[in-house]
PDB file of C-alpha atoms in Angstrom:
ATOM      1  CA  MET A   1      -0.342   0.140  -0.363  1.00 79.00           C
ATOM      2  CA  SER A   2       3.257   1.945   0.888  1.00 81.00           C
ATOM      3  CA  GLY A   3       3.735   1.942  -2.786  1.00 81.00           C
ATOM      4  CA  PHE A   4       0.732   2.435  -4.187  1.00 79.00           C
ATOM      5  CA  LYS A   5       0.530   6.307  -1.393  1.00 77.00           C
ATOM      6  CA  LYS A   6       4.077   6.822  -3.180  1.00 76.00           C
ATOM      7  CA  PHE A   7       3.026   7.280  -6.429  1.00 73.00           C
ATOM      8  CA  LEU A   8      -0.745   8.510  -6.105  1.00 71.00           C
ATOM      9  CA  PHE A   9       1.895  11.523  -4.492  1.00 72.00           C
ATOM     10  CA  ARG A  10       4.454  11.327  -7.066  1.00 72.00           C
ATOM     11  CA  GLY A  11       5.170  15.161  -8.039  1.00 67.00           C
ATOM     12  CA  ASN A  12       4.520  13.763 -12.075  1.00 77.00           C
ATOM     13  CA  LEU A  13       1.966  12.364 -11.639  1.00 77.00           C
ATOM     14  CA  ILE A  14      -0.237  15.480 -10.042  1.00 78.00           C
ATOM     15  CA  ASP A  15       1.149  17.913 -12.448  1.00 82.00           C
ATOM     16  CA  LEU A  16      -0.525  14.663 -15.101  1.00 85.00           C
ATOM     17  CA  ALA A  17      -3.509  15.220 -12.952  1.00 85.00           C
ATOM     18  CA  VAL A  18      -3.497  19.249 -12.469  1.00 86.00           C
ATOM     19  CA  ALA A  19      -2.524  19.270 -16.702  1.00 90.00           C
ATOM     20  CA  PHE A  20      -5.733  17.634 -17.527  1.00 93.00           C
ATOM     21  CA  VAL A  21      -7.814  18.903 -15.479  1.00 94.00           C
ATOM     22  CA  VAL A  22      -6.892  22.764 -16.953  1.00 93.00           C
ATOM     23  CA  GLY A  23      -6.961  20.960 -21.029  1.00 91.00           C
ATOM     24  CA  ALA A  24     -10.203  19.800 -20.292  1.00 93.00           C
ATOM     25  CA  ALA A  25     -11.867  23.588 -18.639  1.00 93.00           C
ATOM     26  CA  PHE A  26      -9.371  25.016 -21.742  1.00 90.00           C
ATOM     27  CA  ALA A  27     -10.803  22.484 -24.860  1.00 88.00           C
ATOM     28  CA  GLY A  28     -14.769  24.170 -23.007  1.00 89.00           C
ATOM     29  CA  LEU A  29     -13.894  27.453 -23.274  1.00 90.00           C
ATOM     30  CA  VAL A  30     -11.956  27.285 -26.882  1.00 86.00           C
ATOM     31  CA  LYS A  31     -14.963  24.553 -28.171  1.00 85.00           C
ATOM     32  CA  ASP A  32     -17.500  27.193 -26.535  1.00 88.00           C
ATOM     33  CA  PHE A  33     -15.988  30.531 -28.298  1.00 86.00           C
ATOM     34  CA  ALA A  34     -16.455  29.120 -31.646  1.00 82.00           C
ATOM     35  CA  ASN A  35     -19.862  27.752 -31.535  1.00 80.00           C
ATOM     36  CA  SER A  36     -20.321  32.222 -30.030  1.00 85.00           C
ATOM     37  CA  PHE A  37     -18.190  34.337 -31.785  1.00 83.00           C
ATOM     38  CA  ILE A  38     -16.597  31.907 -35.574  1.00 79.00           C
ATOM     39  CA  THR A  39     -19.601  29.557 -36.244  1.00 75.00           C
ATOM     40  CA  PRO A  40     -22.335  32.113 -36.177  1.00 80.00           C
ATOM     41  CA  LEU A  41     -19.278  34.342 -38.377  1.00 79.00           C
ATOM     42  CA  ILE A  42     -19.461  31.243 -41.270  1.00 75.00           C
ATOM     43  CA  ALA A  43     -22.342  31.731 -41.156  1.00 76.00           C
ATOM     44  CA  LEU A  44     -22.502  34.622 -41.960  1.00 80.00           C
ATOM     45  CA  LEU A  45     -20.783  34.677 -44.530  1.00 75.00           C
ATOM     46  CA  GLY A  46     -21.621  31.174 -46.269  1.00 71.00           C
ATOM     47  CA  GLY A  47     -24.248  29.094 -44.072  1.00 70.00           C
ATOM     48  CA  LYS A  48     -24.267  27.052 -40.574  1.00 66.00           C
ATOM     49  CA  PRO A  49     -21.013  24.230 -41.046  1.00 64.00           C
ATOM     50  CA  ASP A  50     -23.911  21.089 -40.086  1.00 70.00           C
ATOM     51  CA  TYR A  51     -23.381  18.497 -43.008  1.00 79.00           C
ATOM     52  CA  THR A  52     -24.344  15.599 -39.606  1.00 82.00           C
ATOM     53  CA  ARG A  53     -28.001  14.922 -42.677  1.00 86.00           C
ATOM     54  CA  LEU A  54     -25.001  14.042 -45.338  1.00 88.00           C
ATOM     55  CA  ALA A  55     -24.450   9.819 -45.728  1.00 92.00           C
ATOM     56  CA  VAL A  56     -25.242   6.901 -48.391  1.00 94.00           C
ATOM     57  CA  THR A  57     -26.577   3.892 -48.328  1.00 95.00           C
ATOM     58  CA  ILE A  58     -24.774   0.844 -49.785  1.00 95.00           C
ATOM     59  CA  ASP A  59     -26.517  -2.745 -49.538  1.00 94.00           C
ATOM     60  CA  GLY A  60     -29.227  -0.868 -46.746  1.00 94.00           C
ATOM     61  CA  THR A  61     -26.442   0.063 -44.989  1.00 95.00           C
ATOM     62  CA  ARG A  62     -26.124   3.975 -44.213  1.00 95.00           C
ATOM     63  CA  PHE A  63     -22.213   5.327 -43.448  1.00 94.00           C
ATOM     64  CA  PRO A  64     -23.765   9.036 -42.199  1.00 93.00           C
ATOM     65  CA  TYR A  65     -20.367  10.227 -43.096  1.00 91.00           C
ATOM     66  CA  GLY A  66     -21.710  13.899 -42.121  1.00 88.00           C
ATOM     67  CA  ILE A  67     -21.044  13.189 -39.627  1.00 88.00           C
ATOM     68  CA  PHE A  68     -17.352  13.103 -39.376  1.00 90.00           C
ATOM     69  CA  VAL A  69     -17.855  16.224 -42.141  1.00 86.00           C
ATOM     70  CA  THR A  70     -19.200  18.647 -39.009  1.00 82.00           C
ATOM     71  CA  SER A  71     -16.419  17.068 -36.736  1.00 84.00           C
ATOM     72  CA  ALA A  72     -13.789  17.673 -39.630  1.00 87.00           C
ATOM     73  CA  ILE A  73     -14.760  20.569 -40.186  1.00 83.00           C
ATOM     74  CA  ALA A  74     -15.126  21.860 -36.227  1.00 81.00           C
ATOM     75  CA  PHE A  75     -11.086  20.352 -35.721  1.00 86.00           C
ATOM     76  CA  VAL A  76      -9.829  22.647 -37.869  1.00 88.00           C
ATOM     77  CA  ILE A  77     -11.588  25.430 -37.006  1.00 84.00           C
ATOM     78  CA  THR A  78     -11.170  25.043 -33.150  1.00 84.00           C
ATOM     79  CA  ALA A  79      -7.403  24.080 -34.342  1.00 89.00           C
ATOM     80  CA  ALA A  80      -6.903  27.607 -35.502  1.00 89.00           C
ATOM     81  CA  ILE A  81      -8.598  29.752 -32.758  1.00 87.00           C
ATOM     82  CA  VAL A  82      -5.795  27.417 -30.751  1.00 87.00           C
ATOM     83  CA  TYR A  83      -2.559  28.053 -32.740  1.00 92.00           C
ATOM     84  CA  PHE A  84      -3.999  31.971 -33.139  1.00 92.00           C
ATOM     85  CA  LEU A  85      -5.504  33.318 -30.275  1.00 88.00           C
ATOM     86  CA  VAL A  86      -2.938  30.765 -27.774  1.00 88.00           C
ATOM     87  CA  VAL A  87      -0.073  29.698 -30.023  1.00 91.00           C
ATOM     88  CA  LEU A  88       0.983  32.567 -31.654  1.00 94.00           C
ATOM     89  CA  PRO A  89       0.401  34.998 -28.878  1.00 94.00           C
ATOM     90  CA  THR A  90       2.664  32.651 -26.556  1.00 92.00           C
ATOM     91  CA  ALA A  91       5.555  32.589 -29.066  1.00 92.00           C
ATOM     92  CA  LYS A  92       5.629  35.654 -29.467  1.00 93.00           C
ATOM     93  CA  LEU A  93       6.301  36.326 -25.988  1.00 92.00           C
ATOM     94  CA  ILE A  94       8.664  33.857 -25.347  1.00 89.00           C
ATOM     95  CA  GLU A  95      10.422  35.094 -27.567  1.00 87.00           C
ATOM     96  CA  ARG A  96      10.221  39.179 -27.153  1.00 88.00           C
ATOM     97  CA  MET A  97      11.094  37.827 -23.144  1.00 85.00           C
ATOM     98  CA  ASP A  98      14.279  36.166 -24.444  1.00 79.00           C
ATOM     99  CA  ARG A  99      15.970  38.163 -26.791  1.00 77.00           C
ATOM    100  CA  GLY A 100      18.344  39.837 -24.024  1.00 69.00           C
ATOM    101  CA  LYS A 101      19.055  36.517 -22.661  1.00 70.00           C
ATOM    102  CA  GLU A 102      23.192  35.478 -22.981  1.00 72.00           C
ATOM    103  CA  ALA A 103      23.124  32.250 -25.253  1.00 75.00           C
ATOM    104  CA  THR A 104      24.552  28.966 -22.818  1.00 83.00           C
ATOM    105  CA  GLU A 105      25.247  26.558 -26.194  1.00 87.00           C
ATOM    106  CA  ARG A 106      26.424  26.016 -29.225  1.00 89.00           C
ATOM    107  CA  GLU A 107      26.077  24.548 -32.755  1.00 90.00           C
ATOM    108  CA  CYS A 108      29.728  22.307 -32.675  1.00 91.00           C
ATOM    109  CA  PRO A 109      30.552  22.771 -36.630  1.00 90.00           C
ATOM    110  CA  GLN A 110      31.918  19.357 -37.334  1.00 89.00           C
ATOM    111  CA  CYS A 111      28.446  17.365 -35.700  1.00 92.00           C
ATOM    112  CA  LEU A 112      26.154  20.086 -35.619  1.00 91.00           C
ATOM    113  CA  SER A 113      24.886  18.949 -31.731  1.00 91.00           C
ATOM    114  CA  ASP A 114      24.366  21.712 -29.242  1.00 90.00           C
ATOM    115  CA  ILE A 115      27.675  22.527 -27.244  1.00 90.00           C
ATOM    116  CA  PRO A 116      28.201  24.592 -23.612  1.00 89.00           C
ATOM    117  CA  VAL A 117      29.279  27.596 -25.282  1.00 88.00           C
ATOM    118  CA  LYS A 118      33.092  28.131 -23.445  1.00 87.00           C
ATOM    119  CA  ALA A 119      33.569  24.008 -24.759  1.00 88.00           C
ATOM    120  CA  VAL A 120      36.464  23.628 -26.177  1.00 90.00           C
ATOM    121  CA  ARG A 121      35.853  20.432 -27.037  1.00 91.00           C
ATOM    122  CA  CYS A 122      32.805  18.560 -28.661  1.00 91.00           C
ATOM    123  CA  ARG A 123      31.153  16.023 -26.031  1.00 88.00           C
ATOM    124  CA  TYR A 124      29.507  14.318 -28.617  1.00 90.00           C
ATOM    125  CA  CYS A 125      32.798  13.833 -31.410  1.00 92.00           C
ATOM    126  CA  THR A 126      35.327  14.970 -29.205  1.00 89.00           C
ATOM    127  CA  SER A 127      36.764  17.113 -32.099  1.00 89.00           C
ATOM    128  CA  GLU A 128      38.661  19.778 -31.170  1.00 91.00           C
ATOM    129  CA  ILE A 129      36.590  23.749 -30.860  1.00 89.00           C
ATOM    130  CA  ALA A 130      37.774  26.480 -30.822  1.00 86.00           C
ATOM    131  CA  PRO A 131      36.444  29.071 -28.078  1.00 80.00           C
ATOM    132  CA  ALA A 132      33.184  31.111 -29.173  1.00 74.00           C
ATOM    133  CA  ALA A 133      33.919  34.761 -30.149  1.00 68.00           C
ATOM    134  CA  GLU A 134      33.056  36.626 -27.394  1.00 58.00           C
ATOM    135  CA  VAL A 135      30.539  39.287 -27.576  1.00 49.00           C
ATOM    136  CA  PRO A 136      30.971  42.515 -26.796  1.00 48.00           C
ATOM    137  CA  ALA A 137      28.174  43.839 -24.497  1.00 44.00           C
TER     138      ALA A 137
END
């Protein structure tokens, strides 16, 4: 029982649980945003994207492919919302915050692996490397 308790209270499991709960809440937020704003905009431009009634019948068996088409459109809309309203602004913010930071690694000219800036020998291919040029402040 102590092993199970140790497993439950390990940091990675707690972090994963928190990430899952926040992710589920965020998914609901994105879905509601799409339903409240994006889908009505699309409906204004070209009609409501609802193809759930589309189906084909082969030998008496109905294949409702319209459900998949509607879900695929919803997925593309959701992915675009997440990319343009979350991923892109976050990447730009991180890039802006990292501008002033000093580089801690450089590329080995022989094997192209990342090595510490002050290294004079590559830890991967063991090539001798010229010291990094000092960048004036």
